Amino acid sequence: MRDTRASLLSEAEILVRGRGYSGFSYADLAEAVGIRKASIHHHFRTKEELAGALIEAYEARYDAALDTIAGDTRDGVERIEAYGRLYLGGVEQGLGCLCAALAVELETLPEGLRRSIVRFFDKHIAWLAGVLEEGQIDGSVRRGLDPQAHARLIVAALEGALLLERFLAGPEGFARTLTALSEGLRPAA
Amino acid sequence: MRDTRASLLSEAEILVRGRGYSGFSYADLAEAVGIRKASIHHHFRTKEELAGALIEAYEARYDAALDTIAGDTRDGVERIEAYGRLYLGGVEQGLGCLCAALAVELETLPEGLRRSIVRFFDKHIAWLAGVLEEGQIDGSVRRGLDPQAHARLIVAALEGALLLERFLAGPEGFARTLTALSEGLRPAA
DNA sequence: GGAAATCTACCTACTAGATGGTTGGCAATA
DNA sequence: TATTGCCAACCATCTAGTAGGTAGATTTCC
């Protein structure tokens, strides 16, 4: 059934985001889903293949969210804030970013996964830079700032805030950081 | 000898920062230092004890650096930039932050280590908030901003930038992010 | 001063349990 | 009949940690 595969992806994502890639095992996952360890291999031949599918699904969800934001809002800073709120769910559930969890183990990560992670972040930076540039043209974003550099800053700040506020100040802490971040993007009053 | 213990701490830090806490083993560490696996237990009874010592040493180095910055510079934004440059070494060596590497595995982390990590970040946020407040008084930092919120933002942005630029754009990418970050703290011209 | 006791730093050899992964088979479905 | 989804049993390897010992330095006590 398609069902088991989806459960495996869902539960594996929770495990990786909660305890890291080499911090979770097939035994953990089998228990979470309620099948035997050997059966996981029927759906994902190796742990690496599972991780690849995890990133793919995660990325697809973000892609859809970026489209929604672009369709729903016009104002540049509002778009950035909406983007920032995508991370909020993680803080609320006490789960970090999937790609951040993998990135920590960069050195021992298979080449394929490494490339997927690079792609994930590069895409976000490019999207944000586009939002900022467009916002500068329509006047919803401060003119002086460098869109490329600020796009990097936004991803870094949100990734960092998710990492930290998960165990520091929770959703409120994250919200404060997001506010401080977006304030700096508004055109001078 | 004190020497072996120091080597163990140094090599273990490199391993954890490069591949995560559960991504490195006593076997890896033994090979890196050039002693047998069992001998590590003579210096650090358990892996958790080793991790604790790792954080302690890491924290002490940061404490010393914060004191140096406070002694060497007066200008608020300059202090923040100097603080940001503390992270640069990691990017150059391709090593993430020790506490970030541990934080990713939060869920399975022993309570004691968890507390140490909270203390590490809380201390940095408090120090940065103090720098910003002082800077607002002497006019070297923009008045409007909330010191607490921006202290959180600074730590988050730098932790995130270290995590990302390690494999994205390297030291140049990190420098761009740091510039974008500190620009927003300067008083309006 | 010198023997005895203790400590330090390391070793080989081992343990129990976990790790990702394999094999071969069984039942349901299409 | 062929495929799908799952399973028990197994495998080699790795995991942190233990047991017990050796050689050499340091301390203690007569």
GROMACS .gro file of C-alpha atoms (C1' of nucleotides) in nm:
model
  438
    1MET     CA    1   0.000   0.000   0.000
    2ARG     CA    2   0.092   0.361  -0.061
    3ASP     CA    3  -0.010   0.415   0.298
    4THR     CA    4   0.285   0.247   0.464
    5ARG     CA    5   0.531   0.432   0.247
    6ALA     CA    6   0.371   0.763   0.345
    7SER     CA    7   0.377   0.667   0.714
    8LEU     CA    8   0.742   0.576   0.685
    9LEU     CA    9   0.824   0.912   0.529
   10SER     CA   10   0.622   1.101   0.785
   11GLU     CA   11   0.761   0.923   1.090
   12ALA     CA   12   1.117   0.922   0.957
   13GLU     CA   13   1.097   1.297   0.906
   14ILE     CA   14   0.989   1.347   1.266
   15LEU     CA   15   1.275   1.129   1.387
   16VAL     CA   16   1.544   1.299   1.178
   17ARG     CA   17   1.422   1.648   1.267
   18GLY     CA   18   1.408   1.557   1.634
   19ARG     CA   19   1.734   1.366   1.680
   20GLY     CA   20   1.946   1.396   1.368
   21TYR     CA   21   2.021   1.161   1.080
   22SER     CA   22   2.258   0.917   1.249
   23GLY     CA   23   2.064   0.967   1.569
   24PHE     CA   24   1.772   0.757   1.445
   25SER     CA   25   1.770   0.394   1.339
   26TYR     CA   26   1.558   0.160   1.132
   27ALA     CA   27   1.454  -0.002   1.459
   28ASP     CA   28   1.318   0.331   1.585
   29LEU     CA   29   1.134   0.388   1.261
   30ALA     CA   30   0.989   0.036   1.252
   31GLU     CA   31   0.853   0.081   1.601
   32ALA     CA   32   0.705   0.422   1.520
   33VAL     CA   33   0.524   0.292   1.212
   34GLY     CA   34   0.432  -0.047   1.354
   35ILE     CA   35   0.598  -0.279   1.103
   36ARG     CA   36   0.914  -0.488   1.121
   37LYS     CA   37   1.258  -0.352   1.053
   38ALA     CA   38   1.309  -0.572   0.748
   39SER     CA   39   0.992  -0.440   0.586
   40ILE     CA   40   1.132  -0.090   0.568
   41HIS     CA   41   1.385  -0.215   0.315
   42HIS     CA   42   1.098  -0.314   0.090
   43HIS     CA   43   1.003   0.054   0.055
   44PHE     CA   44   1.348   0.211   0.083
   45ARG     CA   45   1.641  -0.009  -0.005
   46THR     CA   46   1.891   0.187   0.201
   47LYS     CA   47   1.891   0.457   0.466
   48GLU     CA   48   2.043   0.693   0.214
   49GLU     CA   49   1.755   0.631  -0.028
   50LEU     CA   50   1.509   0.705   0.251
   51ALA     CA   51   1.690   1.028   0.334
   52GLY     CA   52   1.678   1.128  -0.032
   53ALA     CA   53   1.302   1.070  -0.045
   54LEU     CA   54   1.268   1.267   0.278
   55ILE     CA   55   1.441   1.570   0.129
   56GLU     CA   56   1.241   1.542  -0.191
   57ALA     CA   57   0.908   1.546  -0.007
   58TYR     CA   58   1.024   1.824   0.224
   59GLU     CA   59   1.139   2.032  -0.070
   60ALA     CA   60   0.811   1.977  -0.256
   61ARG     CA   61   0.615   2.103   0.042
   62TYR     CA   62   0.829   2.415   0.056
   63ASP     CA   63   0.796   2.469  -0.318
   64ALA     CA   64   0.419   2.461  -0.288
   65ALA     CA   65   0.431   2.701   0.007
   66LEU     CA   66   0.648   2.949  -0.185
   67ASP     CA   67   0.399   2.945  -0.471
   68THR     CA   68   0.113   3.006  -0.231
   69ILE     CA   69   0.293   3.301  -0.075
   70ALA     CA   70   0.373   3.450  -0.414
   71GLY     CA   71   0.006   3.414  -0.513
   72ASP     CA   72  -0.147   3.544  -0.190
   73THR     CA   73   0.064   3.847  -0.110
   74ARG     CA   74   0.213   4.139  -0.305
   75ASP     CA   75   0.399   4.337  -0.040
   76GLY     CA   76   0.767   4.233  -0.017
   77VAL     CA   77   0.800   4.241   0.361
   78GLU     CA   78   0.471   4.059   0.402
   79ARG     CA   79   0.603   3.785   0.177
   80ILE     CA   80   0.918   3.755   0.383
   81GLU     CA   81   0.712   3.736   0.700
   82ALA     CA   82   0.493   3.467   0.549
   83TYR     CA   83   0.808   3.281   0.450
   84GLY     CA   84   0.935   3.312   0.806
   85ARG     CA   85   0.613   3.170   0.944
   86LEU     CA   86   0.676   2.851   0.746
   87TYR     CA   87   0.944   2.773   1.002
   88LEU     CA   88   0.711   2.835   1.295
   89GLY     CA   89   0.546   2.494   1.274
   90GLY     CA   90   0.881   2.334   1.350
   91VAL     CA   91   0.930   2.546   1.661
   92GLU     CA   92   0.578   2.463   1.781
   93GLN     CA   93   0.632   2.088   1.739
   94GLY     CA   94   0.984   2.105   1.877
   95LEU     CA   95   1.129   1.987   1.546
   96GLY     CA   96   1.428   2.142   1.370
   97CYS     CA   97   1.472   2.180   0.996
   98LEU     CA   98   1.528   1.855   0.810
   99CYS     CA   99   1.805   1.998   0.596
  100ALA     CA  100   1.976   2.159   0.893
  101ALA     CA  101   1.974   1.826   1.076
  102LEU     CA  102   2.142   1.666   0.775
  103ALA     CA  103   2.380   1.957   0.720
  104VAL     CA  104   2.531   1.907   1.065
  105GLU     CA  105   2.661   1.569   0.953
  106LEU     CA  106   2.793   1.713   0.629
  107GLU     CA  107   3.133   1.547   0.652
  108THR     CA  108   2.997   1.193   0.653
  109LEU     CA  109   2.698   1.264   0.429
  110PRO     CA  110   2.681   1.081   0.093
  111GLU     CA  111   2.751   1.309  -0.201
  112GLY     CA  112   2.395   1.284  -0.336
  113LEU     CA  113   2.234   1.402  -0.015
  114ARG     CA  114   2.486   1.683   0.007
  115ARG     CA  115   2.387   1.808  -0.336
  116SER     CA  116   2.018   1.793  -0.248
  117ILE     CA  117   2.076   2.009   0.058
  118VAL     CA  118   2.275   2.264  -0.140
  119ARG     CA  119   1.993   2.280  -0.393
  120PHE     CA  120   1.733   2.329  -0.120
  121PHE     CA  121   1.906   2.631   0.030
  122ASP     CA  122   2.019   2.784  -0.299
  123LYS     CA  123   1.660   2.776  -0.420
  124HIS     CA  124   1.534   2.954  -0.111
  125ILE     CA  125   1.804   3.220  -0.130
  126ALA     CA  126   1.725   3.282  -0.497
  127TRP     CA  127   1.350   3.306  -0.426
  128LEU     CA  128   1.405   3.552  -0.140
  129ALA     CA  129   1.644   3.763  -0.347
  130GLY     CA  130   1.374   3.784  -0.614
  131VAL     CA  131   1.113   3.890  -0.359
  132LEU     CA  132   1.343   4.161  -0.224
  133GLU     CA  133   1.434   4.292  -0.569
  134GLU     CA  134   1.071   4.306  -0.675
  135GLY     CA  135   0.985   4.476  -0.348
  136GLN     CA  136   1.249   4.739  -0.408
  137ILE     CA  137   1.096   4.816  -0.747
  138ASP     CA  138   0.741   4.852  -0.612
  139GLY     CA  139   0.863   5.035  -0.303
  140SER     CA  140   0.759   4.778  -0.043
  141VAL     CA  141   1.122   4.699   0.048
  142ARG     CA  142   1.400   4.938   0.158
  143ARG     CA  143   1.608   5.053  -0.142
  144GLY     CA  144   1.957   5.059   0.006
  145LEU     CA  145   1.995   4.689   0.089
  146ASP     CA  146   2.165   4.424  -0.122
  147PRO     CA  147   1.898   4.164  -0.216
  148GLN     CA  148   2.149   3.879  -0.247
  149ALA     CA  149   2.314   3.944   0.089
  150HIS     CA  150   1.982   3.994   0.266
  151ALA     CA  151   1.837   3.679   0.116
  152ARG     CA  152   2.131   3.488   0.272
  153LEU     CA  153   2.073   3.670   0.599
  154ILE     CA  154   1.704   3.579   0.605
  155VAL     CA  155   1.760   3.207   0.550
  156ALA     CA  156   2.045   3.202   0.802
  157ALA     CA  157   1.845   3.390   1.065
  158LEU     CA  158   1.539   3.168   1.028
  159GLU     CA  159   1.740   2.846   1.026
  160GLY     CA  160   1.928   2.966   1.332
  161ALA     CA  161   1.612   3.082   1.508
  162LEU     CA  162   1.444   2.747   1.447
  163LEU     CA  163   1.751   2.568   1.581
  164LEU     CA  164   1.765   2.783   1.896
  165GLU     CA  165   1.411   2.873   1.988
  166ARG     CA  166   1.309   2.511   1.976
  167PHE     CA  167   1.466   2.482   2.322
  168LEU     CA  168   1.515   2.843   2.429
  169ALA     CA  169   1.204   3.059   2.417
  170GLY     CA  170   0.969   2.862   2.188
  171PRO     CA  171   0.727   3.021   1.940
  172GLU     CA  172   0.734   3.357   2.120
  173GLY     CA  173   1.112   3.375   2.092
  174PHE     CA  174   1.093   3.285   1.726
  175ALA     CA  175   0.826   3.549   1.664
  176ARG     CA  176   1.041   3.817   1.825
  177THR     CA  177   1.335   3.725   1.604
  178LEU     CA  178   1.117   3.728   1.293
  179THR     CA  179   0.982   4.073   1.383
  180ALA     CA  180   1.332   4.212   1.438
  181LEU     CA  181   1.438   4.063   1.105
  182SER     CA  182   1.150   4.199   0.895
  183GLU     CA  183   1.165   4.545   1.055
  184GLY     CA  184   1.503   4.596   0.895
  185LEU     CA  185   1.360   4.532   0.548
  186ARG     CA  186   1.089   4.800   0.553
  187PRO     CA  187   1.145   5.123   0.369
  188ALA     CA  188   1.247   5.414   0.596
  189ALA     CA  189   0.928   5.577   0.726
  190MET     CA  190   4.998   1.316   3.068
  191ARG     CA  191   4.783   1.626   3.036
  192ASP     CA  192   4.882   1.612   2.672
  193THR     CA  193   4.667   1.315   2.572
  194ARG     CA  194   4.362   1.460   2.740
  195ALA     CA  195   4.407   1.784   2.549
  196SER     CA  196   4.452   1.595   2.221
  197LEU     CA  197   4.135   1.399   2.290
  198LEU     CA  198   3.940   1.718   2.352
  199SER     CA  199   4.079   1.885   2.044
  200GLU     CA  200   4.020   1.595   1.806
  201ALA     CA  201   3.680   1.514   1.953
  202GLU     CA  202   3.571   1.874   1.897
  203ILE     CA  203   3.674   1.855   1.533
  204LEU     CA  204   3.482   1.530   1.491
  205VAL     CA  205   3.163   1.651   1.657
  206ARG     CA  206   3.165   1.982   1.472
  207GLY     CA  207   3.227   1.805   1.143
  208ARG     CA  208   2.986   1.512   1.167
  209GLY     CA  209   2.761   1.554   1.470
  210TYR     CA  210   2.756   1.394   1.814
  211SER     CA  211   2.622   1.049   1.731
  212GLY     CA  212   2.804   1.071   1.398
  213PHE     CA  213   3.142   1.011   1.560
  214SER     CA  214   3.257   0.713   1.762
  215TYR     CA  215   3.525   0.630   2.017
  216ALA     CA  216   3.692   0.430   1.741
  217ASP     CA  217   3.717   0.740   1.520
  218LEU     CA  218   3.855   0.941   1.809
  219ALA     CA  219   4.107   0.673   1.908
  220GLU     CA  220   4.239   0.664   1.554
  221ALA     CA  221   4.261   1.043   1.531
  222VAL     CA  222   4.460   1.069   1.855
  223GLY     CA  223   4.666   0.753   1.807
  224ILE     CA  224   4.573   0.557   2.119
  225ARG     CA  225   4.349   0.257   2.175
  226LYS     CA  226   3.977   0.290   2.217
  227ALA     CA  227   3.982   0.160   2.572
  228SER     CA  228   4.232   0.424   2.678
  229ILE     CA  229   3.984   0.701   2.606
  230HIS     CA  230   3.777   0.572   2.894
  231HIS     CA  231   4.069   0.637   3.125
  232HIS     CA  232   4.034   1.012   3.052
  233PHE     CA  233   3.658   1.032   2.999
  234ARG     CA  234   3.450   0.760   3.158
  235THR     CA  235   3.160   0.801   2.918
  236LYS     CA  236   3.083   0.972   2.590
  237GLU     CA  237   2.850   1.205   2.776
  238GLU     CA  238   3.131   1.309   3.010
  239LEU     CA  239   3.350   1.380   2.710
  240ALA     CA  240   3.077   1.591   2.552
  241GLY     CA  241   3.039   1.784   2.875
  242ALA     CA  242   3.411   1.861   2.883
  243LEU     CA  243   3.391   1.962   2.518
  244ILE     CA  244   3.120   2.220   2.587
  245GLU     CA  245   3.304   2.348   2.892
  246ALA     CA  246   3.622   2.412   2.696
  247TYR     CA  247   3.432   2.562   2.403
  248GLU     CA  248   3.238   2.793   2.635
  249ALA     CA  249   3.556   2.903   2.813
  250ARG     CA  250   3.712   3.002   2.480
  251TYR     CA  251   3.407   3.208   2.391
  252ASP     CA  252   3.402   3.370   2.735
  253ALA     CA  253   3.761   3.482   2.688
  254ALA     CA  254   3.683   3.614   2.341
  255LEU     CA  255   3.387   3.816   2.467
  256ASP     CA  256   3.609   3.975   2.732
  257THR     CA  257   3.869   4.061   2.468
  258ILE     CA  258   3.607   4.224   2.246
  259ALA     CA  259   3.466   4.425   2.536
  260GLY     CA  260   3.818   4.543   2.621
  261ASP     CA  261   3.934   4.621   2.268
  262THR     CA  262   3.637   4.806   2.118
  263ARG     CA  263   3.388   5.072   2.233
  264ASP     CA  264   3.160   5.111   1.932
  265GLY     CA  265   2.851   4.889   1.959
  266VAL     CA  266   2.834   4.781   1.595
  267GLU     CA  267   3.208   4.716   1.590
  268ARG     CA  268   3.165   4.487   1.888
  269ILE     CA  269   2.887   4.297   1.714
  270GLU     CA  270   3.103   4.260   1.403
  271ALA     CA  271   3.392   4.134   1.613
  272TYR     CA  272   3.154   3.887   1.774
  273GLY     CA  273   3.042   3.774   1.431
  274ARG     CA  274   3.399   3.717   1.322
  275LEU     CA  275   3.437   3.463   1.604
  276TYR     CA  276   3.224   3.231   1.392
  277LEU     CA  277   3.435   3.285   1.083
  278GLY     CA  278   3.705   3.038   1.189
  279GLY     CA  279   3.448   2.761   1.176
  280VAL     CA  280   3.345   2.850   0.821
  281GLU     CA  281   3.709   2.861   0.712
  282GLN     CA  282   3.781   2.517   0.857
  283GLY     CA  283   3.451   2.375   0.738
  284LEU     CA  284   3.341   2.310   1.096
  285GLY     CA  285   3.000   2.399   1.236
  286CYS     CA  286   2.927   2.522   1.587
  287LEU     CA  287   2.975   2.260   1.859
  288CYS     CA  288   2.657   2.357   2.039
  289ALA     CA  289   2.455   2.362   1.717
  290ALA     CA  290   2.577   2.012   1.632
  291LEU     CA  291   2.458   1.894   1.973
  292ALA     CA  292   2.134   2.092   1.958
  293VAL     CA  293   2.025   1.903   1.648
  294GLU     CA  294   2.012   1.584   1.854
  295LEU     CA  295   1.824   1.761   2.133
  296GLU     CA  296   1.561   1.491   2.173
  297THR     CA  297   1.807   1.217   2.261
  298LEU     CA  298   2.055   1.441   2.442
  299PRO     CA  299   2.116   1.372   2.814
  300GLU     CA  300   1.958   1.636   3.037
  301GLY     CA  301   2.295   1.768   3.158
  302LEU     CA  302   2.423   1.842   2.808
  303ARG     CA  303   2.093   2.005   2.722
  304ARG     CA  304   2.128   2.243   3.014
  305SER     CA  305   2.485   2.330   2.913
  306ILE     CA  306   2.372   2.424   2.565
  307VAL     CA  307   2.090   2.641   2.694
  308ARG     CA  308   2.336   2.820   2.920
  309PHE     CA  309   2.577   2.875   2.630
  310PHE     CA  310   2.321   3.050   2.411
  311ASP     CA  311   2.147   3.239   2.691
  312LYS     CA  312   2.481   3.385   2.792
  313HIS     CA  313   2.555   3.504   2.438
  314ILE     CA  314   2.210   3.659   2.398
  315ALA     CA  315   2.247   3.842   2.729
  316TRP     CA  316   2.594   3.970   2.635
  317LEU     CA  317   2.473   4.094   2.296
  318ALA     CA  318   2.167   4.261   2.448
  319GLY     CA  319   2.401   4.444   2.685
  320VAL     CA  320   2.624   4.557   2.399
  321LEU     CA  321   2.322   4.687   2.206
  322GLU     CA  322   2.178   4.869   2.507
  323GLU     CA  323   2.509   5.033   2.585
  324GLY     CA  324   2.546   5.125   2.220
  325GLN     CA  325   2.208   5.292   2.218
  326ILE     CA  326   2.311   5.506   2.514
  327ASP     CA  327   2.638   5.619   2.357
  328GLY     CA  328   2.476   5.659   2.015
  329SER     CA  329   2.672   5.390   1.831
  330VAL     CA  330   2.363   5.171   1.784
  331ARG     CA  331   2.026   5.263   1.628
  332ARG     CA  332   1.777   5.377   1.894
  333GLY     CA  333   1.456   5.226   1.766
  334LEU     CA  334   1.548   4.858   1.792
  335ASP     CA  335   1.466   4.619   2.077
  336PRO     CA  336   1.799   4.500   2.224
  337GLN     CA  337   1.659   4.168   2.344
  338ALA     CA  338   1.498   4.078   2.012
  339HIS     CA  339   1.800   4.186   1.812
  340ALA     CA  340   2.036   3.992   2.038
  341ARG     CA  341   1.833   3.679   1.955
  342LEU     CA  342   1.841   3.773   1.588
  343ILE     CA  343   2.218   3.813   1.588
  344VAL     CA  344   2.289   3.473   1.746
  345ALA     CA  345   2.035   3.304   1.519
  346ALA     CA  346   2.172   3.468   1.206
  347LEU     CA  347   2.533   3.380   1.287
  348GLU     CA  348   2.453   3.024   1.388
  349GLY     CA  349   2.250   2.985   1.070
  350ALA     CA  350   2.516   3.145   0.854
  351LEU     CA  351   2.785   2.916   0.996
  352LEU     CA  352   2.564   2.616   0.932
  353LEU     CA  353   2.492   2.719   0.571
  354GLU     CA  354   2.799   2.894   0.440
  355ARG     CA  355   3.017   2.603   0.548
  356PHE     CA  356   2.895   2.431   0.231
  357LEU     CA  357   2.734   2.710   0.030
  358ALA     CA  358   2.954   3.013  -0.031
  359GLY     CA  359   3.227   2.977   0.231
  360PRO     CA  360   3.390   3.268   0.414
  361GLU     CA  361   3.280   3.521   0.148
  362GLY     CA  362   2.916   3.419   0.187
  363PHE     CA  363   2.947   3.443   0.563
  364ALA     CA  364   3.106   3.788   0.538
  365ARG     CA  365   2.822   3.914   0.320
  366THR     CA  366   2.565   3.793   0.570
  367LEU     CA  367   2.754   3.953   0.858
  368THR     CA  368   2.770   4.286   0.670
  369ALA     CA  369   2.397   4.278   0.596
  370LEU     CA  370   2.331   4.200   0.962
  371SER     CA  371   2.545   4.476   1.111
  372GLU     CA  372   2.422   4.739   0.863
  373GLY     CA  373   2.080   4.715   1.020
  374LEU     CA  374   2.219   4.802   1.363
  375ARG     CA  375   2.385   5.132   1.270
  376PRO     CA  376   2.214   5.457   1.361
  377ALA     CA  377   2.034   5.621   1.066
  378ALA     CA  378   2.285   5.840   0.883
  379DG     C1'  379   6.820   0.563   5.134
  380DG     C1'  380   6.537   0.192   4.999
  381DA     C1'  381   6.150  -0.118   5.006
  382DA     C1'  382   5.652  -0.121   4.963
  383DA     C1'  383   5.235   0.069   4.818
  384DT     C1'  384   4.995   0.345   4.515
  385DC     C1'  385   4.892   0.593   4.100
  386DT     C1'  386   4.904   0.697   3.597
  387DA     C1'  387   4.858   0.590   3.134
  388DC     C1'  388   4.801   0.278   2.850
  389DC     C1'  389   4.717  -0.195   2.660
  390DT     C1'  390   4.466  -0.662   2.483
  391DA     C1'  391   4.063  -0.901   2.490
  392DC     C1'  392   3.618  -0.908   2.569
  393DT     C1'  393   3.092  -0.806   2.632
  394DA     C1'  394   2.594  -0.715   2.523
  395DG     C1'  395   2.341  -0.486   2.239
  396DA     C1'  396   2.250  -0.205   1.827
  397DT     C1'  397   2.343  -0.107   1.338
  398DG     C1'  398   2.198  -0.134   0.833
  399DG     C1'  399   2.113  -0.484   0.534
  400DT     C1'  400   2.003  -0.984   0.326
  401DT     C1'  401   1.756  -1.416   0.238
  402DG     C1'  402   1.379  -1.688   0.163
  403DG     C1'  403   0.916  -1.752   0.236
  404DC     C1'  404   0.406  -1.662   0.300
  405DA     C1'  405  -0.041  -1.459   0.204
  406DA     C1'  406  -0.324  -1.144  -0.036
  407DT     C1'  407  -0.426  -0.912  -0.445
  408DA     C1'  408  -0.467  -0.801  -0.948
  409DT     C1'  409   0.042  -1.636  -1.249
  410DA     C1'  410   0.292  -1.240  -1.115
  411DT     C1'  411   0.334  -0.880  -0.809
  412DT     C1'  412   0.303  -0.651  -0.373
  413DG     C1'  413   0.365  -0.610   0.114
  414DC     C1'  414   0.520  -0.799   0.484
  415DC     C1'  415   0.766  -1.120   0.800
  416DA     C1'  416   1.108  -1.428   1.086
  417DA     C1'  417   1.559  -1.536   1.103
  418DC     C1'  418   1.980  -1.426   1.004
  419DC     C1'  419   2.442  -1.171   0.903
  420DA     C1'  420   2.869  -0.891   0.952
  421DT     C1'  421   2.992  -0.501   1.153
  422DC     C1'  422   2.994  -0.138   1.473
  423DT     C1'  423   2.863   0.066   1.932
  424DA     C1'  424   3.002   0.230   2.411
  425DG     C1'  425   3.172   0.029   2.780
  426DT     C1'  426   3.425  -0.346   3.099
  427DA     C1'  427   3.778  -0.668   3.293
  428DG     C1'  428   4.208  -0.741   3.395
  429DG     C1'  429   4.673  -0.659   3.330
  430DT     C1'  430   5.158  -0.425   3.245
  431DA     C1'  431   5.526  -0.091   3.280
  432DG     C1'  432   5.682   0.302   3.482
  433DA     C1'  433   5.659   0.695   3.777
  434DT     C1'  434   5.547   0.891   4.241
  435DT     C1'  435   5.455   0.877   4.716
  436DT     C1'  436   5.469   0.673   5.180
  437DC     C1'  437   5.680   0.492   5.559
  438DC     C1'  438   6.041   0.253   5.818
   0.00000   0.00000   0.00000
